[in-house]
mmCIF file of C-alpha atoms in Angstrom:
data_model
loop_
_atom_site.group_PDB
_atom_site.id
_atom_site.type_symbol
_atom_site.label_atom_id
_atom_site.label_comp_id
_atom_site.label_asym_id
_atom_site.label_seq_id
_atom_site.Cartn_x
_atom_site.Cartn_y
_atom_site.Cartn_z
ATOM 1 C CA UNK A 1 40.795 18.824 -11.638
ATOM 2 C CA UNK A 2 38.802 21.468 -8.847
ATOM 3 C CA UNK A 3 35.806 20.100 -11.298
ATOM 4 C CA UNK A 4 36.267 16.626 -11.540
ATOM 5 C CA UNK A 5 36.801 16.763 -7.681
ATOM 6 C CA UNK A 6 33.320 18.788 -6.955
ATOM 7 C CA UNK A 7 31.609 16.369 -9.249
ATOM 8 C CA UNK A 8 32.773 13.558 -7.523
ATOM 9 C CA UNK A 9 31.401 15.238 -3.836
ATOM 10 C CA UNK A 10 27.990 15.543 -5.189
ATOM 11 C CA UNK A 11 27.622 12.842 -6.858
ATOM 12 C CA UNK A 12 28.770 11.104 -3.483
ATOM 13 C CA UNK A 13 26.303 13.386 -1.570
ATOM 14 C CA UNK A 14 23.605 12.323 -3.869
ATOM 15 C CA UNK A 15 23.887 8.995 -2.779
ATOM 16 C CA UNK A 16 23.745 9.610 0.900
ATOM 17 C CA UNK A 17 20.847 11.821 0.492
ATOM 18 C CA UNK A 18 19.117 8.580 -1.613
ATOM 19 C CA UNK A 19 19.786 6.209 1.660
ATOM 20 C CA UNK A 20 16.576 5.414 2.734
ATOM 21 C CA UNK A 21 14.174 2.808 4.100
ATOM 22 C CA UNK A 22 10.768 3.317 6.836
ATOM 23 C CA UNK A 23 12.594 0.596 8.895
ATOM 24 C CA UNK A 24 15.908 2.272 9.214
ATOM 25 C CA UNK A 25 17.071 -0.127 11.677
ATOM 26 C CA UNK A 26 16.243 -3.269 10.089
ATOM 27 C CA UNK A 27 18.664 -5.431 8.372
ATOM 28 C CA UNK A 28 18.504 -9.014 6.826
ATOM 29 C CA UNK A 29 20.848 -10.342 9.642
ATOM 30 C CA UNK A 30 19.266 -8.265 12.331
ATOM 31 C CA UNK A 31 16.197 -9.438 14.600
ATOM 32 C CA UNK A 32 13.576 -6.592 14.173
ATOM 33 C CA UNK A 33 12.397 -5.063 17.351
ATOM 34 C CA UNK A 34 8.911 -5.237 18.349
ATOM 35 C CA UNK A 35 6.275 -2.291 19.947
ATOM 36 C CA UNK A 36 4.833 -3.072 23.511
ATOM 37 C CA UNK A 37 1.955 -0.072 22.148
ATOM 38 C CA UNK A 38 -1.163 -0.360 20.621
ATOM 39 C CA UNK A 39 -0.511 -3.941 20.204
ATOM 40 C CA UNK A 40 0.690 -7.312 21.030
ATOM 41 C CA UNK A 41 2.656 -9.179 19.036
ATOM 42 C CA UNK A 42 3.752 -12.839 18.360
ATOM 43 C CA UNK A 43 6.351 -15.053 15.830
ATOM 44 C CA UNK A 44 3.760 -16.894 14.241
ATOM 45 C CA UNK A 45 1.273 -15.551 12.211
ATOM 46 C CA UNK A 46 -2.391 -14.682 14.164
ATOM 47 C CA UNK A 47 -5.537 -14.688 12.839
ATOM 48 C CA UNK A 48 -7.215 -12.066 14.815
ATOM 49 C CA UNK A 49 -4.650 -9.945 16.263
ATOM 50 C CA UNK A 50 -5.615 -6.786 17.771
ATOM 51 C CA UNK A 51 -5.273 -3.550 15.465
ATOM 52 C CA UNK A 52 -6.535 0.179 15.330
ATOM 53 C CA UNK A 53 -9.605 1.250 13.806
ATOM 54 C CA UNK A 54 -9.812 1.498 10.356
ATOM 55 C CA UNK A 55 -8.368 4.440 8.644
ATOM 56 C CA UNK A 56 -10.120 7.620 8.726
ATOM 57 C CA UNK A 57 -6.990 10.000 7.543
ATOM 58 C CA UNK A 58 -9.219 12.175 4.765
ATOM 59 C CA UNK A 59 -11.724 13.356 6.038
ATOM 60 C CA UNK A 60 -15.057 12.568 8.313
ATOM 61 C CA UNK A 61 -17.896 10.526 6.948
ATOM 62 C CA UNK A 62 -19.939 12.789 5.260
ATOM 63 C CA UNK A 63 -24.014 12.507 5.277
ATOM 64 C CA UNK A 64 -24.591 11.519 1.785
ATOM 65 C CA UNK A 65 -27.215 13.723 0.012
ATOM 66 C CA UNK A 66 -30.069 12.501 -0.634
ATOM 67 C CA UNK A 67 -30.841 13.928 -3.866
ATOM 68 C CA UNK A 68 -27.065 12.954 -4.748
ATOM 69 C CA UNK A 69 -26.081 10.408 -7.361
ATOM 70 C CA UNK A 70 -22.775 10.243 -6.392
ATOM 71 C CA UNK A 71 -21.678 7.489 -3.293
ATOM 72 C CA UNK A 72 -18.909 8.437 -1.338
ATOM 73 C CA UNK A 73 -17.792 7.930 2.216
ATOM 74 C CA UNK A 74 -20.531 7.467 4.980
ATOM 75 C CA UNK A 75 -23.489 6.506 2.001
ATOM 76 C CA UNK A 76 -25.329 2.982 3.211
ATOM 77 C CA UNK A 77 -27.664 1.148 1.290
ATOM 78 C CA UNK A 78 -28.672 -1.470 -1.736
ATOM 79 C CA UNK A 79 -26.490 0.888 -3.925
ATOM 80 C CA UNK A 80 -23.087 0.527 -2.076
ATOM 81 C CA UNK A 81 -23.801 -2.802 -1.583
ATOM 82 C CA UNK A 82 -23.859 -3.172 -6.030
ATOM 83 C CA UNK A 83 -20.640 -1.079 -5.474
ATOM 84 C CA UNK A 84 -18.660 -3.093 -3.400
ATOM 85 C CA UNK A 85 -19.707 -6.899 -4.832
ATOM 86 C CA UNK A 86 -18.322 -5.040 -8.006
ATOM 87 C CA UNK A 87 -15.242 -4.025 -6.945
ATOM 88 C CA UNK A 88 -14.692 -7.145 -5.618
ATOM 89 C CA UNK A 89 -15.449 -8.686 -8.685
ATOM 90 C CA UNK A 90 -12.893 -6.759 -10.462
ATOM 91 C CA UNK A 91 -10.078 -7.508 -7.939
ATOM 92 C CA UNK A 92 -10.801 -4.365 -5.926
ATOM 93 C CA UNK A 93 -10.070 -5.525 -2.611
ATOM 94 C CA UNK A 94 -12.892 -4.281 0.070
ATOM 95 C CA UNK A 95 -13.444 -6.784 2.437
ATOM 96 C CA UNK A 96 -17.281 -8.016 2.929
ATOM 97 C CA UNK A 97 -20.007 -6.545 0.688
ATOM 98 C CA UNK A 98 -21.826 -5.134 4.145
ATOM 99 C CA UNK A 99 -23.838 -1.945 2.449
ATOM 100 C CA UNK A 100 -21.729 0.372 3.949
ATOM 101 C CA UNK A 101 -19.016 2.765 2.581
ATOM 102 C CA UNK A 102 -16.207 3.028 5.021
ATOM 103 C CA UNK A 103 -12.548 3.329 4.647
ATOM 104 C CA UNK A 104 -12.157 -0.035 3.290
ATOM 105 C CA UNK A 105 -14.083 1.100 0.113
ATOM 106 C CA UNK A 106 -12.981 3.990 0.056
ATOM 107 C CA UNK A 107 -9.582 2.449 -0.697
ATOM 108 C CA UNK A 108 -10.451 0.038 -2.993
ATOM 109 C CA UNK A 109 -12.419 3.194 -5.111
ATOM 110 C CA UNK A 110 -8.689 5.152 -5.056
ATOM 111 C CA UNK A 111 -7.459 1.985 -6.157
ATOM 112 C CA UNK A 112 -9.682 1.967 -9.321
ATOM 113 C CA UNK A 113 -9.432 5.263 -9.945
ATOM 114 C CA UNK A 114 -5.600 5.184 -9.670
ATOM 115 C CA UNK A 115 -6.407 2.100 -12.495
ATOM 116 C CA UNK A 116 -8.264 4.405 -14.984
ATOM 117 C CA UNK A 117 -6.259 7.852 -14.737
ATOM 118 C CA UNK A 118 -8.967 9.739 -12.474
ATOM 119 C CA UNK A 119 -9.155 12.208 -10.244
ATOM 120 C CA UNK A 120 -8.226 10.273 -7.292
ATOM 121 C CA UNK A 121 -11.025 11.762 -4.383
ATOM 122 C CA UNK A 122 -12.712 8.183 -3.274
ATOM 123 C CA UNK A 123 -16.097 9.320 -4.269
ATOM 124 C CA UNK A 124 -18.176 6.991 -6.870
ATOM 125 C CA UNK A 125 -19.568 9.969 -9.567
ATOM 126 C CA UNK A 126 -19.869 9.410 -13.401
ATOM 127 C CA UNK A 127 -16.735 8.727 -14.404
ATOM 128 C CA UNK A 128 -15.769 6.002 -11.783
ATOM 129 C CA UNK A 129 -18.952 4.526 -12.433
ATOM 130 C CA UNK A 130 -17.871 4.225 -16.141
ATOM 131 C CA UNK A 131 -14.631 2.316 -15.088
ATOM 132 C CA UNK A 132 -16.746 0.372 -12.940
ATOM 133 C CA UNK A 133 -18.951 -0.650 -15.731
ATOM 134 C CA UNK A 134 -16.171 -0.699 -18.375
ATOM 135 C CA UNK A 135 -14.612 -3.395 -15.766
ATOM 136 C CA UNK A 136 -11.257 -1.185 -15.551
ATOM 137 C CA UNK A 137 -8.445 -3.098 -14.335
ATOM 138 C CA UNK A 138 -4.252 -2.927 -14.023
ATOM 139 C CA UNK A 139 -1.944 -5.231 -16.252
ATOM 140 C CA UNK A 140 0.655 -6.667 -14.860
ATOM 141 C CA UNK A 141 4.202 -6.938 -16.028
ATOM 142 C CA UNK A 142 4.938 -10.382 -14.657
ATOM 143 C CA UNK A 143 4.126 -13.916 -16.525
ATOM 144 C CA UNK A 144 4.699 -16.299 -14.403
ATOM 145 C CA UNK A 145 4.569 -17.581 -10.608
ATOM 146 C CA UNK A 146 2.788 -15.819 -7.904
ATOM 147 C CA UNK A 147 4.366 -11.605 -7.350
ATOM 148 C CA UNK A 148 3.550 -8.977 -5.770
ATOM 149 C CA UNK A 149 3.725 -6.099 -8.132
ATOM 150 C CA UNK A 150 4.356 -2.410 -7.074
ATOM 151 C CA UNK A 151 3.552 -0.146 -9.579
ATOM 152 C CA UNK A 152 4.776 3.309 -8.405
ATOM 153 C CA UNK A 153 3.283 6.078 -11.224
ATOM 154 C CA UNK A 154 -0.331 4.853 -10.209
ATOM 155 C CA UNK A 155 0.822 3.961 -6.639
ATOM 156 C CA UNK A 156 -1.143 0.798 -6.856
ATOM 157 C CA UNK A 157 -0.293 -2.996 -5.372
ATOM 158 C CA UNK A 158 -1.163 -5.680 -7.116
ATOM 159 C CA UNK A 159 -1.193 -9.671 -6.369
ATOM 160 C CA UNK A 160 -0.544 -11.510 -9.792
ATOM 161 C CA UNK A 161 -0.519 -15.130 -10.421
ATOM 162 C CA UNK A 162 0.788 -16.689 -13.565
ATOM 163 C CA UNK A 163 0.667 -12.798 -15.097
ATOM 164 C CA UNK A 164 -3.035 -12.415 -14.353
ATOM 165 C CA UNK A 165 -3.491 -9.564 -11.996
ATOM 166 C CA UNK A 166 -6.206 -11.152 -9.160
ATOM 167 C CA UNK A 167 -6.469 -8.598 -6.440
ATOM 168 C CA UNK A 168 -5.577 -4.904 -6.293
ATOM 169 C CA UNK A 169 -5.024 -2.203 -3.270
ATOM 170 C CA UNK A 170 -4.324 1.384 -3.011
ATOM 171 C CA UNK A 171 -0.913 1.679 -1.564
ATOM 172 C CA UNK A 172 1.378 4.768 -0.841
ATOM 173 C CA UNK A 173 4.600 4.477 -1.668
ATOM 174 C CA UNK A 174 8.484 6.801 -1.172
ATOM 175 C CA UNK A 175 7.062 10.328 -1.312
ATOM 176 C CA UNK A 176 10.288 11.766 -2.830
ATOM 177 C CA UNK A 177 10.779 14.573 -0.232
ATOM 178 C CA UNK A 178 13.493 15.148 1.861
ATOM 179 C CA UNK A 179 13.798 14.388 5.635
ATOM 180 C CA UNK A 180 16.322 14.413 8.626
ATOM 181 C CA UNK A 181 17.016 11.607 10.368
ATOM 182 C CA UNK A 182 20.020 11.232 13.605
ATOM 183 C CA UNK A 183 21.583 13.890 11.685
ATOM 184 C CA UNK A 184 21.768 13.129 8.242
ATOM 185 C CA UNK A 185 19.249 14.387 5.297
ATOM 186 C CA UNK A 186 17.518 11.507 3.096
ATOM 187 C CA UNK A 187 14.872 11.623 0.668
ATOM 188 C CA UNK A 188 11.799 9.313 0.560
ATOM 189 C CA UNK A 189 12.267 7.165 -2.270
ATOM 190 C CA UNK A 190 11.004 3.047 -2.402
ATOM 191 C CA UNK A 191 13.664 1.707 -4.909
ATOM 192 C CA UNK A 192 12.718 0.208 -8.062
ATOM 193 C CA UNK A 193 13.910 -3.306 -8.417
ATOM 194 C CA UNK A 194 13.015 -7.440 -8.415
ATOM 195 C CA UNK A 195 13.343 -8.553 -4.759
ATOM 196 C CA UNK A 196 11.894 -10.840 -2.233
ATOM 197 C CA UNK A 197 9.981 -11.139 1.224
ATOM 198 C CA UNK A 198 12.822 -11.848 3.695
ATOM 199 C CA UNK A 199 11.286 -11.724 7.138
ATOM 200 C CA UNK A 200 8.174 -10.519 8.886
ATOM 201 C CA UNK A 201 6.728 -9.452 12.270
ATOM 202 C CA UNK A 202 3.187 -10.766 13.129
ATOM 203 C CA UNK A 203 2.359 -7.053 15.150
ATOM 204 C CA UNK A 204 3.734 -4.014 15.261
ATOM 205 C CA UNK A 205 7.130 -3.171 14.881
ATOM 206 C CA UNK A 206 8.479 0.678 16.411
ATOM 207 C CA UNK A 207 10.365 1.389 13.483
ATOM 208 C CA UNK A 208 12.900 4.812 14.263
ATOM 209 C CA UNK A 209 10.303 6.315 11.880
ATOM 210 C CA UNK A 210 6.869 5.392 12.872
ATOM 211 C CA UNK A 211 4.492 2.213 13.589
ATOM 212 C CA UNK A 212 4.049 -0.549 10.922
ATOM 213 C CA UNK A 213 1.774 -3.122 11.251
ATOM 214 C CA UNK A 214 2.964 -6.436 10.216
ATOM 215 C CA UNK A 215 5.439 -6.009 8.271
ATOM 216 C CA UNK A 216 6.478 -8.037 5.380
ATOM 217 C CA UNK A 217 10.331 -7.181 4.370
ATOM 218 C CA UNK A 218 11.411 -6.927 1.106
ATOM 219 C CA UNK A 219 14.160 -4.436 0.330
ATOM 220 C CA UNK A 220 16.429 -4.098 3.499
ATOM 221 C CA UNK A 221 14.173 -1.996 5.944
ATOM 222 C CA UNK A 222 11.266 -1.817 3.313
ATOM 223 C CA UNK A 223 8.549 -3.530 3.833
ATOM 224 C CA UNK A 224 4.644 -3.739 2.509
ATOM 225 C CA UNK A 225 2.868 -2.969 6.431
ATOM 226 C CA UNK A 226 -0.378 -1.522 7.155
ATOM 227 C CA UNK A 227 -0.822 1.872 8.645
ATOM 228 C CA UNK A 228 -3.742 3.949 9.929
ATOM 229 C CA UNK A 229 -2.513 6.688 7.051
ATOM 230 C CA UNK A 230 -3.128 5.401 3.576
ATOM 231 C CA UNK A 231 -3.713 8.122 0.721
ATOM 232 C CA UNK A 232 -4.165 8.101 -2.719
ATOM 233 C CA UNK A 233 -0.567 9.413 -3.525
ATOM 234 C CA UNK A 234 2.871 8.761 -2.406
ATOM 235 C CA UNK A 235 3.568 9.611 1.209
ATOM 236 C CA UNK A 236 5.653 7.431 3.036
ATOM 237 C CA UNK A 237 9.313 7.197 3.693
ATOM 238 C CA UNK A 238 10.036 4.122 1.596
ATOM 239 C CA UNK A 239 7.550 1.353 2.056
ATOM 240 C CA UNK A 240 4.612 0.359 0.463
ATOM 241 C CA UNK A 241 1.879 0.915 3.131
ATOM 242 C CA UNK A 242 -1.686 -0.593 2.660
ATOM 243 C CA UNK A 243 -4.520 -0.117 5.182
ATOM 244 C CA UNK A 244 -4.899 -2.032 8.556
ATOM 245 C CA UNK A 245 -7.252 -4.150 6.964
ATOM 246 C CA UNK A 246 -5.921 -4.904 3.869
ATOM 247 C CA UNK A 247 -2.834 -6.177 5.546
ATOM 248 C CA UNK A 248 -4.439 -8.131 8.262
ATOM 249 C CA UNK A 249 -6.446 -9.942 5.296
ATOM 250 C CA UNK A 250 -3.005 -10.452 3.473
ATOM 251 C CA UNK A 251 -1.629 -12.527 6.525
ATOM 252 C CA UNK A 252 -4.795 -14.247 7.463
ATOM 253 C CA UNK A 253 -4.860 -15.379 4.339
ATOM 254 C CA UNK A 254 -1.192 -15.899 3.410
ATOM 255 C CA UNK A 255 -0.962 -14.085 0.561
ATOM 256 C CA UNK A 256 2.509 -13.016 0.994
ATOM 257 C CA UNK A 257 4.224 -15.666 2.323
ATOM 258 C CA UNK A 258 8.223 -15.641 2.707
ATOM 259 C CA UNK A 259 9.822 -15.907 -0.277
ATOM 260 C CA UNK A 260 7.256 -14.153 -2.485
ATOM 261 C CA UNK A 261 8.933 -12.186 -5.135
ATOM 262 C CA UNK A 262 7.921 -8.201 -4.913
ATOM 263 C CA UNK A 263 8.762 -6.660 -8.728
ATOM 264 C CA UNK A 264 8.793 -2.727 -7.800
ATOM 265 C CA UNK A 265 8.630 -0.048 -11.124
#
């Protein structure tokens, strides 16, 4: 009996500890607060609202080497140019083929390598540029409709239409470690599980733990938002964040309206 009773306690512990969500204070019936800081924001959807400078979280733009083959963050030129139209051709999401690697590149090169089982450092050397050649891309697990896919063990977000996988984005996901919150310890975990976008805020919302930029719920207080922090592994407290620009191009361009189904594994 003393055992079936001390089993019972931690397996009811276990579940409190695996309460979690970035948007603790969100609910389906509740009316999400919004931040007065960094940003303004509105009901309806906005085609230029105002958000921080894309994410510089790894480390400073390097001077590319001159008598280096590789391109990584801070390299300009014809080259990066052939890099980015080719990501983009693949489904890599990286905005305008401008010539210059920035953070939105370098995302959608963690994204690929997250694709093709690399070392995930955002720097184009021989073996990306293999991927890149041998057109690397995710499947998807869904045949039908238009879904957002989350696909946790390569921490990748996909947009798939009628099962073919037609954009992709580096995304950082529940980072499994513990944390307090008002008291109580929970661990960092984004559920697996078929669900759907419920609500959104067009700005920022002041979520109890940290700033997400439009928000698009799907689980409860999980949401896919942008944030200025995007690495290539799991990090967050729940939600699937993508970077500032990623998500502003997701709303300009309605790519997750309400409604769309999110399949998380």
């Amino acid at each position: 009996m003393v055992r079936r009773a001390l089993t019972f306690v931690v397996a009811v512990s276990a579940a409190a500890a695996l309460a979690t969500a970035c948007d603790s204070d969100a609910s389906d019936q509740a009316t999400p607060t919004l931040s007065t800081a960094p940003s303004t924001a509105s009901a309806a959807p906005s085609t230029a609202a105002p958000a921080p400078a894309e994410p510089t979280e790894n480390t400073p733009a390097p001077t590319p080497s001159a008598t280096s083959d590789k391109l990584k963050q801070g390299a300009k030129g014809d080259r990066v140019v052939a890099l980015q139209q080719r990501l983009n051709e693949l489904g890599y999401w990286n905005g305008k083929a401008d010539g210059k690697f920035g953070g939105q590149t370098q995302q959608a090169v963690y994204a690929l390598q997250k694709a093709a089982s690399l070392d995930r450092d955002g720097v184009v050397g021989a073996d990306t540029q293999k991927a890149l050649d041998k057109g690397v891309r995710p499947k998807a697990k869904s045949t039908s409709g238009h879904v957002i896919e989350i696909n946790k063990k390569r921490q990748l977000l996909m947009l798939v239409d009628d099962g073919e996988v037609t954009q992709v984005f580096n995304t950082s996901t529940g980072s499994g470690a513990q944390y307090e919150q008002e008291g109580s310890t929970h661990v960092a975990s984004t559920p697996a599980g078929r669900f759907s976008v419920s609500r959104q805020i067009d700005g920022w919302r002041n979520a109890p733990l940290g700033l997400l930029w439009r928000p698009k719920y799907f689980n409860g207080g999980i949401a896919v938002h942008g944030a200025n922090s995007v690495p290539p592994y799991a990090a967050s407290h729940g939600c699937a964040r993508l970077s500032i620009s990623a998500m502003n191009y997701l709303w300009t361009n309605d790519k997750i309206p309400l409604k769309t189904k999110v399949w998380v594994y």
